[in-house]
Coordinates of C-alpha atoms in Angstrom, one line a residue:
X1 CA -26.8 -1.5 4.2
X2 CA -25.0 -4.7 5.8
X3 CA -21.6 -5.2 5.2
X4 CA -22.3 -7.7 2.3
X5 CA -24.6 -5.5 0.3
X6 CA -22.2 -2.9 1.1
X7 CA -18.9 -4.7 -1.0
X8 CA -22.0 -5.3 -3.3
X9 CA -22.3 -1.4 -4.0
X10 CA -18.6 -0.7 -3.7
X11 CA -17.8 -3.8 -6.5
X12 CA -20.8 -2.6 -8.7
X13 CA -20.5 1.2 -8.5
X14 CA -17.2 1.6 -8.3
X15 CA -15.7 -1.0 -10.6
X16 CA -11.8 -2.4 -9.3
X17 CA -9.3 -2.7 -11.4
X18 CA -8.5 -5.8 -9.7
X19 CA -11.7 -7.6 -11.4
X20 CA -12.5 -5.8 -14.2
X21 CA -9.1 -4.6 -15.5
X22 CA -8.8 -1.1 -17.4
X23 CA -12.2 -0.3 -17.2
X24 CA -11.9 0.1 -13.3
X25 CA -8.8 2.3 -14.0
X26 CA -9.1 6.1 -13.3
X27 CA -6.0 8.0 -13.9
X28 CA -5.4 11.5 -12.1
X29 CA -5.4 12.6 -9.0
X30 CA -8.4 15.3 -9.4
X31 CA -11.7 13.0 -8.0
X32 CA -9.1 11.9 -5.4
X33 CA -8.2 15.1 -4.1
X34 CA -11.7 16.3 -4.4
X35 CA -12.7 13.3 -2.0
X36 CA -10.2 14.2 0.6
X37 CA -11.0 18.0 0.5
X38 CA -14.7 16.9 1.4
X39 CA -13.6 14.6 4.0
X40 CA -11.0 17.6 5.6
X41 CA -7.9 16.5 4.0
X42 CA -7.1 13.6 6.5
X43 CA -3.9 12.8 4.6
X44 CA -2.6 16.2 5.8
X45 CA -2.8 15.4 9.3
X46 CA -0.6 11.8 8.4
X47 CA 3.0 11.2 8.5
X48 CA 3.7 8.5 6.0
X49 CA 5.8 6.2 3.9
X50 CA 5.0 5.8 0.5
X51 CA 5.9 2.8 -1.3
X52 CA 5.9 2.1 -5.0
X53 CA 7.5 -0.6 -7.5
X54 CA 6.6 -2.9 -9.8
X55 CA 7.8 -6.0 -7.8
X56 CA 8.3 -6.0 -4.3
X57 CA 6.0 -3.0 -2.8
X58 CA 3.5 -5.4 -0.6
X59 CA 6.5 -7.1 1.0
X60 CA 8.7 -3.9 1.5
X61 CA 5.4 -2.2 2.9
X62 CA 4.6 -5.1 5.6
X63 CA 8.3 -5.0 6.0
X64 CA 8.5 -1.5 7.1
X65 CA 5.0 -1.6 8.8
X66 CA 6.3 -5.2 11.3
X67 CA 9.8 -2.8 12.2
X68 CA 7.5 0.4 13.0
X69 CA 5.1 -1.9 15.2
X70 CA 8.1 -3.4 17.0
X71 CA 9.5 -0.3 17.6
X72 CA 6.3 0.8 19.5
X73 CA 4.4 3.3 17.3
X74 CA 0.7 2.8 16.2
X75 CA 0.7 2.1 12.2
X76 CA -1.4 2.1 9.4
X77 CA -0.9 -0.2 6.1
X78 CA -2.7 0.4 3.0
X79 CA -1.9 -2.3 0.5
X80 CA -3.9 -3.5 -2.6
X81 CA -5.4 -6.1 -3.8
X82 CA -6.8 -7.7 -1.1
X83 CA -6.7 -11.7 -0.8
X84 CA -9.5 -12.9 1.6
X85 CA -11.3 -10.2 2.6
X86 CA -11.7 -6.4 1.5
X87 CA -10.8 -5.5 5.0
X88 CA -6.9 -6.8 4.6
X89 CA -6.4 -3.6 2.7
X90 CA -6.6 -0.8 5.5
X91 CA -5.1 -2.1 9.0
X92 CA -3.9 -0.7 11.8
X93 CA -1.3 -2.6 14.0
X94 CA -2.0 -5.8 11.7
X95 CA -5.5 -5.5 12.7
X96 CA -8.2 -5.1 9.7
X97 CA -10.4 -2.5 8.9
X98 CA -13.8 -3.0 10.9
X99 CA -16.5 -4.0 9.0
X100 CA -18.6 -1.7 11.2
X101 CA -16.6 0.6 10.2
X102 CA -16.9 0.4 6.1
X103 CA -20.7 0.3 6.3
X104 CA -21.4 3.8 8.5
X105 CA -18.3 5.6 6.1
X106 CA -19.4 4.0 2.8
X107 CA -23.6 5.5 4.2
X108 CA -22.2 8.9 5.2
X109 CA -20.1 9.8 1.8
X110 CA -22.6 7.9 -0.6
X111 CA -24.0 11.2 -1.8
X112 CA -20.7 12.2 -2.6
X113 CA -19.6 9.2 -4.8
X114 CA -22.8 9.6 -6.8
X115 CA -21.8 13.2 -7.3
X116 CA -18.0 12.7 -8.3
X117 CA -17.7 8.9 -9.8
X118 CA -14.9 7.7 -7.7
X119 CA -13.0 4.6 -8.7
X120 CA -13.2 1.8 -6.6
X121 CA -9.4 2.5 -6.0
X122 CA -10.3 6.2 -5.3
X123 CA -12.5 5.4 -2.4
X124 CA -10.3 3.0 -1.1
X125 CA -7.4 5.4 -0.3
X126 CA -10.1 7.8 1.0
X127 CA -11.3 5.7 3.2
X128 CA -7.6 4.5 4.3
X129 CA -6.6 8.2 4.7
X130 CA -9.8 8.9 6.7
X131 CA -9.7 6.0 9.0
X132 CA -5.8 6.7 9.7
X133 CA -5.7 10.0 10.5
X134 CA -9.4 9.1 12.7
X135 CA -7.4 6.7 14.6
X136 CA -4.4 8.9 14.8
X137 CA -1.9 6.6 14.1
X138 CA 1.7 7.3 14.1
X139 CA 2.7 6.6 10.9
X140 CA 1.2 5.3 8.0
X141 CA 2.4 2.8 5.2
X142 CA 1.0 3.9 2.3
X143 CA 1.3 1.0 -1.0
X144 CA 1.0 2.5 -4.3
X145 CA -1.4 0.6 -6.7
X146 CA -0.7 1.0 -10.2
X147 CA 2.0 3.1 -11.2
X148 CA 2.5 6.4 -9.0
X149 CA 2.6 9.4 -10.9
X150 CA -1.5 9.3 -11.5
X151 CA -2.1 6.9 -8.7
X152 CA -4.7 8.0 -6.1
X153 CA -2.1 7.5 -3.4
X154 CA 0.0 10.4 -4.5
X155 CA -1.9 13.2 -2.7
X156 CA 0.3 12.2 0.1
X157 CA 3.6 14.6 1.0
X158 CA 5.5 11.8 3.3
X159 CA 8.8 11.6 5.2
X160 CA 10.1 9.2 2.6
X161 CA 9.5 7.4 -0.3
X162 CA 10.7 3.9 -1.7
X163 CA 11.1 2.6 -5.2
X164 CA 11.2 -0.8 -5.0
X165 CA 12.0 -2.6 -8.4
X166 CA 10.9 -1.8 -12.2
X167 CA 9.8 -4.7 -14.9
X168 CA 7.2 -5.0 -17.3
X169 CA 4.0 -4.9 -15.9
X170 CA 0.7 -3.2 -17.0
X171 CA 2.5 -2.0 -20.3
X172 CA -1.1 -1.0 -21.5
X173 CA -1.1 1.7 -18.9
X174 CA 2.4 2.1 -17.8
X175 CA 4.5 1.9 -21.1
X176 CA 5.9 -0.2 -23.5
X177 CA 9.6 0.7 -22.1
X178 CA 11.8 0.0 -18.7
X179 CA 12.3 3.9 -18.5
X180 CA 8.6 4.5 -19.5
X181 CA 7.6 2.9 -16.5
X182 CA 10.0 4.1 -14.0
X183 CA 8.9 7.3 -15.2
X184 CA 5.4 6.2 -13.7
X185 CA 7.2 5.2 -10.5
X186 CA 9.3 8.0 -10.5
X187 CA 6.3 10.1 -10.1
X188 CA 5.8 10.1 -6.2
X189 CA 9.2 11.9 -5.4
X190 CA 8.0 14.7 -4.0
X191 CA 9.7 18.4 -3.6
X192 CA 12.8 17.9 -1.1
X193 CA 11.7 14.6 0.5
X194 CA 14.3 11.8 0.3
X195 CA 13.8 9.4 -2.0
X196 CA 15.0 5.4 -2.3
X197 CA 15.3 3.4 -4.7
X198 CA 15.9 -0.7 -3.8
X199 CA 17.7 -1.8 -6.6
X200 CA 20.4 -0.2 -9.3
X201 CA 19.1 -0.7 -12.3
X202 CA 20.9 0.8 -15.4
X203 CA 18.3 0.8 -17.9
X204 CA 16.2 3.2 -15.4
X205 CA 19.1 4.5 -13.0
X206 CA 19.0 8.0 -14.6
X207 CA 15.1 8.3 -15.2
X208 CA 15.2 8.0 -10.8
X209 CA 18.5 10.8 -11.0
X210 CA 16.7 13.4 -13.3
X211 CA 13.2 13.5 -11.1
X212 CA 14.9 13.6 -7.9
X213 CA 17.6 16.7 -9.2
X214 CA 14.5 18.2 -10.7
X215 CA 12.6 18.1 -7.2
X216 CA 15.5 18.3 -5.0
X217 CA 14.8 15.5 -3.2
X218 CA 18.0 13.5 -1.6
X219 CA 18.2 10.0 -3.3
X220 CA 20.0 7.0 -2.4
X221 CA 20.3 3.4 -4.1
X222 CA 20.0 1.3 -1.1
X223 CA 22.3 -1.8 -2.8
X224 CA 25.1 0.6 -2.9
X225 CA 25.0 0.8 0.8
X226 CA 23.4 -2.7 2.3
X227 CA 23.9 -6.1 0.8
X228 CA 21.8 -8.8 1.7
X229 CA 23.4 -12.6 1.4
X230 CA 22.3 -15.8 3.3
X231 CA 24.2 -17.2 6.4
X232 CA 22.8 -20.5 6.3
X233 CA 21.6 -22.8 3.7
X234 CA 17.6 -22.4 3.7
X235 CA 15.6 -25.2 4.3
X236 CA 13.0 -25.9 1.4
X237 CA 10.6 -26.2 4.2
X238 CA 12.0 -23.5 6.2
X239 CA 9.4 -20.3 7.3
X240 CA 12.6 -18.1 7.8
X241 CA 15.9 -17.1 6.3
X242 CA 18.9 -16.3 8.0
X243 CA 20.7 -13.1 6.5
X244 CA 23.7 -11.1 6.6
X245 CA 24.1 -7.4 5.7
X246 CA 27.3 -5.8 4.9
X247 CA 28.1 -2.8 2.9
X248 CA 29.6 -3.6 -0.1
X249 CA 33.3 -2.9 0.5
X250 CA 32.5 -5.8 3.4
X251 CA 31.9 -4.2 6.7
X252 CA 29.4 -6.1 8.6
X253 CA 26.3 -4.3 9.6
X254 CA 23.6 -6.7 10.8
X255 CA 24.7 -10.8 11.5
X256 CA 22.4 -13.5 11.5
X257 CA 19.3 -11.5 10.5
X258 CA 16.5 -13.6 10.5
X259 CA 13.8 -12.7 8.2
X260 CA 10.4 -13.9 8.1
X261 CA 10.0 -13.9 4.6
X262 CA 11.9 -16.7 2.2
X263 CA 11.1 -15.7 -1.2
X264 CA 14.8 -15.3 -3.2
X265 CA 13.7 -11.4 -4.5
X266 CA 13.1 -10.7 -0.6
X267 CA 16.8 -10.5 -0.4
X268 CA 16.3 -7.6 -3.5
X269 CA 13.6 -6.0 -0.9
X270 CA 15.7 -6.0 2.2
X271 CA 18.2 -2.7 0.9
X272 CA 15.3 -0.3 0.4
X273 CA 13.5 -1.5 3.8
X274 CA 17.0 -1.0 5.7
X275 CA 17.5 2.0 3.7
X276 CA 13.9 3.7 5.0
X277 CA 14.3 2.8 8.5
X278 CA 18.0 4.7 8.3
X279 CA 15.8 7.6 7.1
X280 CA 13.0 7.8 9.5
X281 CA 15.9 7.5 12.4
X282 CA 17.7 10.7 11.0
X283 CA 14.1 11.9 10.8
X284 CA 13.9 11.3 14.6
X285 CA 12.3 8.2 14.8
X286 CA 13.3 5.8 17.5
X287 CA 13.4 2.3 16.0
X288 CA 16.1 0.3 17.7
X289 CA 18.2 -2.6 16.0
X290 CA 15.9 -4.9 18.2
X291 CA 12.7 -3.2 16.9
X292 CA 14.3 -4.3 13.3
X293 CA 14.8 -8.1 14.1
X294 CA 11.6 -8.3 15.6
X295 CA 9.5 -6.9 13.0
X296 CA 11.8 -8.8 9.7
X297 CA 11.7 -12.2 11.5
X298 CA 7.9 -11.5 13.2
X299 CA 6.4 -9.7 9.8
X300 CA 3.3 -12.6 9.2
X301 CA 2.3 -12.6 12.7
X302 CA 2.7 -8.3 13.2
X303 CA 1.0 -7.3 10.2
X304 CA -1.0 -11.0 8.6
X305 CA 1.1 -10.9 5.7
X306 CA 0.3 -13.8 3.0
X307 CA 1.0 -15.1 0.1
X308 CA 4.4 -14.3 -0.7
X309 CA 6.0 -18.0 -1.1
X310 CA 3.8 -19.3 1.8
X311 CA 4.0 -23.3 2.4
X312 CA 0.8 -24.2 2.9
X313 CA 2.0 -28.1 4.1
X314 CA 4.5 -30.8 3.8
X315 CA 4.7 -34.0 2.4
X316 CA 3.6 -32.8 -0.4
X317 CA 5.6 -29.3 0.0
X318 CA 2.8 -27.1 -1.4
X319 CA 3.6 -23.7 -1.7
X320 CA 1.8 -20.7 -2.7
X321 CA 3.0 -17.2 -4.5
X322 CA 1.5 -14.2 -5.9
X323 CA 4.4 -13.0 -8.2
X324 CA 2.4 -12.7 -11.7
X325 CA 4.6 -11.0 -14.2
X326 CA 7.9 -11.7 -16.1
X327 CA 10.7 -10.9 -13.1
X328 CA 7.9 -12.0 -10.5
X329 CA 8.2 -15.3 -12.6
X330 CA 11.7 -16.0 -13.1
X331 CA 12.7 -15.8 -8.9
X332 CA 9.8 -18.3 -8.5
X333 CA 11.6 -20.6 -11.4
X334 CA 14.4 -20.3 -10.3
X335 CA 13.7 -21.2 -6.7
X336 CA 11.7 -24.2 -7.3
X337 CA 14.8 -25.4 -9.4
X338 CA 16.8 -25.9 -6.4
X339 CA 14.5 -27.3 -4.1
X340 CA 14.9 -31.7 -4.0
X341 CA 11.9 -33.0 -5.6
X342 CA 10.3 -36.2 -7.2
X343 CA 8.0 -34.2 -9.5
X344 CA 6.2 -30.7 -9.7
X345 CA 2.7 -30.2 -9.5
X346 CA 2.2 -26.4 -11.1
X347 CA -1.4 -25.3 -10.4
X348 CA -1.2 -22.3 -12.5
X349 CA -3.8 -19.5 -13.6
X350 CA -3.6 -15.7 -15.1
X351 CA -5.6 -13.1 -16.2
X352 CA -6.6 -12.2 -19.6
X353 CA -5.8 -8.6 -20.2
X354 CA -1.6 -9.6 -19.9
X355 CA 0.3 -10.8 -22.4
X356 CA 1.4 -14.7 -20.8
X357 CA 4.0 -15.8 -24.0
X358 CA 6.3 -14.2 -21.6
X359 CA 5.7 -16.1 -18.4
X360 CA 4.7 -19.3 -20.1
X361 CA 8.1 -19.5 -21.7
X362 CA 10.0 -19.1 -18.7
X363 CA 8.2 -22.2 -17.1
X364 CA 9.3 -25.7 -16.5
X365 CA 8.6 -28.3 -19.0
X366 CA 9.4 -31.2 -17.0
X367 CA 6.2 -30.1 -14.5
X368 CA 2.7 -31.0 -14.9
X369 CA 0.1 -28.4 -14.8
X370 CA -3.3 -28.0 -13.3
X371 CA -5.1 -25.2 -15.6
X372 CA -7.4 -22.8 -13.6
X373 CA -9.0 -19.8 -13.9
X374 CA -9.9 -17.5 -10.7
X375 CA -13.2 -16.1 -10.1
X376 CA -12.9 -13.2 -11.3
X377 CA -14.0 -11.5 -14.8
X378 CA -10.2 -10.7 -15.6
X379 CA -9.6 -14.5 -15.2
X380 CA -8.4 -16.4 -18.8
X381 CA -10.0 -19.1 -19.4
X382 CA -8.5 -22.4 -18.2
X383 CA -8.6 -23.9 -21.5
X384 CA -7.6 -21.2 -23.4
X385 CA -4.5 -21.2 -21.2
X386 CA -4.2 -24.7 -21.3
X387 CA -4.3 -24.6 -25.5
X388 CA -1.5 -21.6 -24.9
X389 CA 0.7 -23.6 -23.0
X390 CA 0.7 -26.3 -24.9
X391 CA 2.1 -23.9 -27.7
X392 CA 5.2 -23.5 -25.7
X393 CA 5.4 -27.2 -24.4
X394 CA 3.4 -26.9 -21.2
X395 CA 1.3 -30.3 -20.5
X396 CA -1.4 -31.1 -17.9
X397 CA -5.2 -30.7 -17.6
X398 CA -8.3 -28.2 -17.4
X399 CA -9.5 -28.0 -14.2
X400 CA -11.7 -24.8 -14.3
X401 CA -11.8 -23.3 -10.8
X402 CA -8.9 -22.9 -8.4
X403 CA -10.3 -25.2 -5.5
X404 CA -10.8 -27.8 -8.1
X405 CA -7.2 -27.6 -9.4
X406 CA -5.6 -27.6 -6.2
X407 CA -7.5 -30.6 -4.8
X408 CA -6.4 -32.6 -7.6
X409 CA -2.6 -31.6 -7.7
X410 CA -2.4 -32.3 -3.8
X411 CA -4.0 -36.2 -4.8
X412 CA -1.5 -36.7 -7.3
X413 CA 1.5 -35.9 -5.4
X414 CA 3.6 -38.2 -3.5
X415 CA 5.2 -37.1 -0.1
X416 CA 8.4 -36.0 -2.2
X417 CA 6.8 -34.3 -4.2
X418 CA 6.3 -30.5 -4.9
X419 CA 2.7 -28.8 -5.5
X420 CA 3.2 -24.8 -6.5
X421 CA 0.1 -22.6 -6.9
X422 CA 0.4 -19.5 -8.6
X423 CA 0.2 -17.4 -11.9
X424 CA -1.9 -14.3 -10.7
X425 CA -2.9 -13.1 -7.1
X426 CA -6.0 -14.2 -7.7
X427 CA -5.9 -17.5 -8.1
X428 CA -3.2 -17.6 -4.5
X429 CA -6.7 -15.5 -3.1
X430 CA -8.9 -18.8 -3.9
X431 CA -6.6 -21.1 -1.5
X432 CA -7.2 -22.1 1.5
X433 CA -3.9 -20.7 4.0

């Protein structure tokens, strides 16, 4: 097969979650494990950091994967969804997964999807596993996708592993309940391997304590050890922040951190990354506090990293962000409020399998929106989300696909103006970076 007909076969054999929703979603870890014994077990052979959360996962992993290249070691990063390309999901030094590559693995195991029905997800981490420990790399970043206890990912026994931040999200399959899904989450601490958890939360504090006595594994809530606060007054058209991180009886740790990231929650994501690299160091990794700066302020360039409040021009400021679900939401509200503006242009689609009263409610009325609909079977229809906006107060027009709707919101806008495209990952995969 080419490469095209063979993302054909992998999208029509092995449904994604991504596109197709619950359908595509195959819980337990028995077809996974049975891939990997076939293939040798390459996840045995792989020293990793596994990375799960409801919020903040992708940037934490790139995070940790931009330090660990700047320190000099050879790294793989899985992440999940993909926005350009399917290759963006497996990469090794920030460098994609070859297409050559995909087509001769995808031919060789064929026999043995017909035979166990991966998921699409199922292969994917198969294939991550088997081209990481192929490539021997040093250590490998390893994103969970949907949950963690039944996630494919967790046939993995890694040095580490990093709860990033719990909110509603995939209730269907998660839970109705905070605790319900950090139980989910909670679900890759392993047997005696430290465990971290970004952010304090008290509604799920104790669900994190109670797995971790249960396994023995050493926990630590990173906020209760690094505190993350600007040093300088961010630009809205800045491409960095300037941090500092103190402990929170005030001794200075880190001045003038710059990170490459600008997104308000990255300041949420910063603990648990700080807290890892501590880790890996008293594991006896060498990553020096220059290897840190480097790969927080270089993370785009080290690793490709997109989508995570990425300006995409000025005059308009047009700006881009995946966050899709209620806390994802409210950081991007709330950062738009503070940034000097005529008017806001909000280029907004969602899928259809989430309930969007939530989000809708949280956003501003004074904007006008540009209704869209990725292309993608999960994708609402932009006029059914235009009629549920209006419910709520929203106003604006149907624009049907994302190109479409972004063209027209960048025409409308003056030079102080504010374009902001967002509402899934989907519709952030349709624009042009």
């Amino acid at each position: 097969m080419t490469y095209a007909e063979t993302l054909d076969y992998l999208y029509s054999q092995l449904p994604m979650f991504q596109r197709v929703g619950e359908a595509g979603y195959k819980p337990g870890l028995e077809r996974t494990e049975a891939l990997a014994a076939a293939m040798g077990n390459p996840e045995r052979q792989l020293r990793c950091v596994h990375v799960a959360g409801t919020n903040g996962k992708g940037s934490s992993s790139n995070l940790l994967a931009a330090v660990l290249q700047a320190a000099g070691y050879k790294v793989g990063l899985y992440t999940s969804p993909h926005l350009k390309e399917f290759t963006e999901r497996i990469k090794i030094n920030g460098q994609d997964l070859t297409p050559e590559y995909l087509v001769a693995w995808v031919a060789r195991w064929q026999p043995l999807f017909a035979e166990l029905q991966p998921s699409f997800f199922e292969m994917c981490v198969a294939l991550a596993f088997a081209y990481f420990a192929e490539e021997q790399v040093d250590v490998a970043v390893v994103e969970v996708g949907l949950g963690g206890r039944l996630d494919s990912t967790n046939i993995i026994t890694p040095l580490v592993s990093l709860i990033t931040n719990i909110s509603y999200d995939h209730q269907n399959l998660l839970g109705n309940t905070l605790p319900l899904i950090a139980g989910e989450k909670a679900g890759i601490i392993k047997p005696g391997v430290p465990a971290i958890i970004s952010q304090t939360q008290p509604e799920v504090q104790a669900v994190f304590e109670q797995k971790a006595a249960a396994e023995q594994a050493p926990l630590r809530f990173a906020d209760q050890h690094y505190l993350a606060e600007l040093a300088a007054p961010t630009a809205p058209a800045d491409d960095t922040q300037l941090l500092t991180i103190t402990q929170p009886d005030g001794q200075l740790l880190l001045s003038e951190l710059e990170l490459g990231l600008v997104g308000d929650y990255q300041r949420l994501n910063l603990p648990g990354v700080l807290a890892v690299v501590d880790e890996l160091r008293r594991q006896g990794l060498t990553i020096p506090e220059a290897a840190v700066r480097e790969g927080l302020r270089e993370v785009r360039r080290l690793t490709g990293f997109l989508g995570r409040w990425t300006i995409l021009g000025r005059q308009p400021l047009v700006i881009c962000d995946t966050g899709h679900n209620e806390a994802g939401i409210r950081f991007i509200v709330g950062q738009l409020a503070r940034l000097p503006m005529q008017r806001l242009h909000f280029v907004l689609g969602v899928v259809n399998d989430k309930d969007v009263s939530k989000m809708l409610s949280l956003l501003p009325q004074h904007a006008t929106y540009y209704f869209c609909q990725a292309t993608i079977p999960r994708a609402m229809p932009a006029a059914e989300l235009a009629e549920r906006a209006a419910a709520v107060g929203l106003q604006g027009h149907v624009y049907g696909p994302v190109p479409v709707a972004v063209q027209a919101a960048r025409a409308a806008a003056g030079p102080d103006d504010v374009v902001f495209i967002g509402g899934s990952t989907f519709v952030v995969a349709e624009v042009d970076f």
